[in-house]
Short mmCIF file of C-alpha atoms in Angstrom, two decimals:
data_model
loop_
_atom_site.label_atom_id
_atom_site.label_comp_id
_atom_site.label_asym_id
_atom_site.label_seq_id
_atom_site.Cartn_x
_atom_site.Cartn_y
_atom_site.Cartn_z
CA ALA A 1441 0.00 0.00 0.00
CA GLN A 1442 1.10 3.51 -0.71
CA THR A 1443 1.87 5.75 2.25
CA VAL A 1444 3.05 9.32 2.55
CA THR A 1445 5.05 10.41 5.58
CA GLN A 1446 5.72 13.94 6.73
CA SER A 1447 7.98 13.71 9.75
CA GLN A 1448 7.85 17.40 10.74
CA PRO A 1449 4.51 18.24 12.40
CA GLU A 1450 5.49 21.90 12.79
CA MET A 1451 8.25 24.20 11.62
CA SER A 1452 9.12 27.86 11.98
CA VAL A 1453 11.17 30.14 9.78
CA GLN A 1454 12.07 33.80 9.82
CA GLU A 1455 10.69 35.98 7.07
CA ALA A 1456 13.00 36.10 4.02
CA GLU A 1457 14.83 32.91 5.02
CA THR A 1458 14.70 29.49 3.38
CA VAL A 1459 12.95 26.43 4.78
CA THR A 1460 12.73 22.82 3.61
CA LEU A 1461 9.78 20.54 4.34
CA SER A 1462 10.37 16.79 4.17
CA CYS A 1463 8.23 14.10 2.61
CA THR A 1464 8.84 10.43 1.97
CA TYR A 1465 6.51 7.97 0.32
CA ASP A 1466 6.26 4.29 -0.30
CA THR A 1467 5.07 2.76 -3.55
CA SER A 1468 5.72 -0.11 -5.88
CA GLU A 1469 4.56 1.88 -8.90
CA ASN A 1470 6.92 3.39 -11.42
CA ASN A 1471 4.60 6.02 -12.85
CA TYR A 1472 2.97 8.45 -10.44
CA TYR A 1473 2.57 12.08 -9.47
CA LEU A 1474 3.67 13.96 -6.37
CA PHE A 1475 2.19 17.19 -5.10
CA TRP A 1476 2.63 19.78 -2.42
CA TYR A 1477 -0.55 21.52 -1.30
CA LYS A 1478 -0.91 24.55 0.93
CA GLN A 1479 -3.90 24.87 3.25
CA PRO A 1480 -4.22 28.28 4.93
CA PRO A 1481 -6.72 28.91 7.74
CA SER A 1482 -9.36 29.54 5.08
CA ARG A 1483 -9.26 25.75 4.56
CA GLN A 1484 -8.88 26.05 0.81
CA MET A 1485 -6.48 23.49 -0.68
CA ILE A 1486 -4.05 25.32 -2.95
CA LEU A 1487 -1.68 23.50 -5.29
CA VAL A 1488 1.89 24.68 -4.73
CA ILE A 1489 3.86 22.42 -7.02
CA ARG A 1490 3.65 19.06 -8.79
CA GLN A 1491 6.18 16.55 -10.04
CA GLU A 1492 5.74 13.74 -12.53
CA ALA A 1493 7.76 10.70 -11.52
CA TYR A 1494 9.00 10.12 -15.07
CA LYS A 1495 10.64 13.56 -15.11
CA GLN A 1496 14.14 13.67 -13.69
CA GLN A 1497 14.24 17.46 -13.53
CA ASN A 1498 13.03 18.92 -10.25
CA ALA A 1499 9.94 21.11 -10.53
CA THR A 1500 10.14 24.80 -9.64
CA GLU A 1501 7.43 27.46 -9.25
CA ASN A 1502 8.84 30.87 -8.40
CA ARG A 1503 10.02 30.65 -4.77
CA PHE A 1504 9.02 27.00 -4.45
CA SER A 1505 11.15 24.10 -5.60
CA VAL A 1506 11.34 20.41 -4.90
CA ASN A 1507 14.12 17.91 -4.44
CA PHE A 1508 12.75 14.73 -5.98
CA GLN A 1509 14.83 11.63 -5.24
CA LYS A 1510 12.97 8.77 -6.92
CA ALA A 1511 15.24 5.97 -5.73
CA ALA A 1512 15.06 7.20 -2.16
CA LYS A 1513 11.31 7.94 -2.51
CA SER A 1514 11.83 11.41 -1.14
CA PHE A 1515 10.07 14.61 -2.20
CA SER A 1516 11.06 17.66 -0.17
CA LEU A 1517 9.75 21.20 -0.69
CA LYS A 1518 12.06 24.20 -0.45
CA ILE A 1519 10.55 27.64 0.11
CA SER A 1520 12.96 30.48 -0.58
CA ASP A 1521 12.56 34.06 0.65
CA SER A 1522 9.74 33.02 3.01
CA GLN A 1523 6.84 35.42 3.28
CA LEU A 1524 4.25 35.89 6.01
CA GLY A 1525 1.62 34.68 3.57
CA ASP A 1526 3.36 31.31 3.39
CA THR A 1527 2.10 30.52 6.89
CA ALA A 1528 -0.15 27.48 6.45
CA MET A 1529 -0.40 23.73 6.65
CA TYR A 1530 1.52 22.01 3.89
CA PHE A 1531 0.53 18.59 2.66
CA CYS A 1532 2.57 16.23 0.55
CA ALA A 1533 0.46 13.99 -1.66
CA PHE A 1534 0.96 10.96 -3.90
CA MET A 1535 -1.24 10.12 -6.86
CA SER A 1536 -0.98 6.83 -8.69
CA GLY A 1537 -0.35 6.84 -12.41
CA ASN A 1538 -3.86 5.63 -13.18
CA PHE A 1539 -5.26 8.45 -11.02
CA ASN A 1540 -7.40 6.23 -8.81
CA LYS A 1541 -5.33 6.58 -5.65
CA PHE A 1542 -4.50 9.85 -3.98
CA TYR A 1543 -2.78 9.70 -0.59
CA PHE A 1544 -1.96 12.64 1.61
CA GLY A 1545 0.59 12.98 4.37
CA SER A 1546 -0.43 14.23 7.80
CA GLY A 1547 0.84 17.74 7.10
CA THR A 1548 3.47 20.18 8.33
CA LYS A 1549 2.37 23.40 9.96
CA LEU A 1550 4.66 26.18 8.80
CA ASN A 1551 4.90 29.43 10.75
CA VAL A 1552 6.68 32.33 9.10
CA LYS A 1553 7.79 34.83 11.72
CA PRO A 1554 8.30 38.53 11.04
CA ASN B 486 -15.79 32.23 -11.40
CA ALA B 487 -14.89 28.86 -12.84
CA GLY B 488 -14.08 26.14 -10.36
CA VAL B 489 -15.51 23.59 -7.99
CA THR B 490 -18.53 24.64 -5.93
CA GLN B 491 -19.57 22.80 -2.80
CA THR B 492 -22.76 23.28 -0.82
CA PRO B 493 -23.48 23.63 2.03
CA LYS B 494 -20.39 25.10 3.71
CA PHE B 495 -21.49 24.01 7.18
CA ARG B 496 -24.00 21.48 8.45
CA ILE B 497 -24.93 19.88 11.75
CA LEU B 498 -26.64 16.50 11.58
CA LYS B 499 -28.16 14.34 14.25
CA ILE B 500 -27.13 10.70 14.52
CA GLY B 501 -29.12 8.62 12.06
CA GLN B 502 -30.06 11.50 9.76
CA SER B 503 -29.17 11.54 6.10
CA MET B 504 -27.96 14.29 3.81
CA THR B 505 -26.41 14.98 0.44
CA LEU B 506 -23.33 17.12 -0.08
CA GLN B 507 -23.45 18.83 -3.43
CA CYS B 508 -20.48 19.33 -5.75
CA THR B 509 -20.52 21.03 -9.14
CA GLN B 510 -17.69 21.93 -11.49
CA ASP B 511 -17.89 24.04 -14.62
CA MET B 512 -14.48 23.23 -16.12
CA ASN B 513 -15.67 20.18 -18.09
CA HIS B 514 -13.34 17.99 -16.05
CA ASN B 515 -13.87 14.28 -16.54
CA TYR B 516 -12.52 13.16 -13.15
CA MET B 517 -14.16 14.07 -9.86
CA TYR B 518 -13.32 13.08 -6.29
CA TRP B 519 -14.62 13.24 -2.73
CA TYR B 520 -12.27 13.44 0.25
CA ARG B 521 -12.63 13.80 3.97
CA GLN B 522 -10.20 15.56 6.24
CA ASP B 523 -10.26 14.71 9.91
CA PRO B 524 -8.76 17.18 12.42
CA GLY B 525 -4.98 17.43 12.13
CA MET B 526 -4.87 14.91 9.31
CA GLY B 527 -4.43 14.83 5.58
CA LEU B 528 -7.16 14.03 3.11
CA LYS B 529 -8.52 10.56 2.52
CA LEU B 530 -10.25 9.57 -0.70
CA ILE B 531 -13.86 8.43 -0.27
CA TYR B 532 -15.06 7.95 -3.86
CA TYR B 533 -14.02 9.05 -7.30
CA SER B 534 -15.48 9.14 -10.78
CA VAL B 535 -13.73 9.03 -14.15
CA GLY B 536 -16.77 10.20 -16.07
CA ALA B 537 -20.55 10.37 -16.12
CA GLY B 538 -22.08 7.08 -15.06
CA ILE B 539 -18.82 5.67 -13.64
CA THR B 540 -17.89 5.71 -9.96
CA ASP B 541 -15.52 3.71 -7.80
CA LYS B 542 -14.52 3.38 -4.17
CA GLY B 543 -11.54 5.10 -2.64
CA GLU B 544 -9.79 4.44 0.63
CA VAL B 545 -12.71 5.11 3.05
CA PRO B 546 -16.06 4.50 1.26
CA ASN B 547 -18.09 2.92 4.08
CA GLY B 548 -21.15 4.95 5.05
CA TYR B 549 -21.20 6.95 1.82
CA ASN B 550 -22.69 6.71 -1.64
CA VAL B 551 -22.15 8.73 -4.80
CA SER B 552 -23.63 9.14 -8.24
CA ARG B 553 -22.44 10.84 -11.41
CA SER B 554 -25.35 11.41 -13.76
CA THR B 555 -23.72 14.41 -15.46
CA THR B 556 -20.17 15.60 -16.09
CA GLU B 557 -20.74 18.62 -13.86
CA ASP B 558 -22.27 17.11 -10.72
CA PHE B 559 -20.94 14.60 -8.22
CA PRO B 560 -23.10 14.50 -5.06
CA LEU B 561 -22.03 12.59 -1.94
CA ARG B 562 -24.78 10.92 0.09
CA LEU B 563 -24.48 10.13 3.78
CA GLU B 564 -27.00 7.60 5.03
CA LEU B 565 -27.54 7.10 8.78
CA ALA B 566 -25.00 9.69 9.90
CA ALA B 567 -22.62 8.67 12.68
CA PRO B 568 -20.28 10.75 14.89
CA SER B 569 -17.31 9.16 13.10
CA GLN B 570 -18.40 11.03 9.97
CA THR B 571 -17.73 14.39 11.61
CA SER B 572 -15.14 15.85 9.27
CA VAL B 573 -14.44 18.41 6.58
CA TYR B 574 -15.39 17.14 3.14
CA PHE B 575 -13.66 18.28 -0.01
CA CYS B 576 -14.73 17.76 -3.57
CA ALA B 577 -12.16 18.02 -6.35
CA SER B 578 -12.00 17.65 -10.10
CA SER B 579 -9.37 17.21 -12.76
CA THR B 580 -8.98 16.39 -16.39
CA VAL B 581 -6.88 13.58 -17.77
CA THR B 582 -5.70 13.88 -21.35
CA LEU B 583 -3.41 11.41 -23.08
CA GLY B 584 -2.58 9.88 -19.73
CA VAL B 585 -1.55 13.14 -18.07
CA ILE B 586 -3.50 14.83 -15.31
CA TYR B 587 -4.23 18.54 -15.46
CA GLY B 588 -5.99 21.19 -13.48
CA TYR B 589 -6.52 19.41 -10.19
CA THR B 590 -8.88 21.79 -8.35
CA PHE B 591 -10.44 21.57 -4.91
CA GLY B 592 -13.69 23.04 -3.67
CA SER B 593 -13.73 25.12 -0.49
CA GLY B 594 -15.00 22.29 1.70
CA THR B 595 -18.05 21.39 3.79
CA ARG B 596 -17.69 21.20 7.54
CA LEU B 597 -20.02 18.48 8.84
CA THR B 598 -20.70 17.79 12.49
CA VAL B 599 -22.73 14.78 13.61
CA VAL B 600 -24.14 15.03 17.12
#
């Protein structure tokens, strides 16, 4: 069975600094998708970044980038130049290649301090 | 605005009551999903649909039913509500083209309390 593990329940970072959120997953599939979602207090789930497993190049979206290590089944999120608006819960998620399984980690609460 | 619309936003049910959570998307997405999020946890997939008339179970389907009569609508039915179904429910949709998923979009959620 696929599982997604986020080992950091809560993290803090100073505004403008860089922080890395960890995520590991377990799967026997070769083709799949990985996601990072942000959930602010408004409860809305907001897609931050996605990575296709068949792509070796790490995905980047402005200040957000990932370190995808397929062999190690690791998918960490790096947030550069942290902003107060980045304060939220961050969820790592795994989707199977046939789209019928979507597993979320338990989340990391990120606090950006002024 | 285009997106996924869920109603109601909040609901309190008594044990044993039934209700339907509505979900509509106007992006012509073929895939739709229902999740629940328990306090302090990630989302768990309840049911999903790959197109009108086709539904399948996810990780936690017990106590729920779904239907997909149109591309736009994917209601979730709770029969005989139980306290264990107290949760926040999210609907989502996406499109899959040539084996690649696009546009995965979540609704704003429904907070359900069963007392």
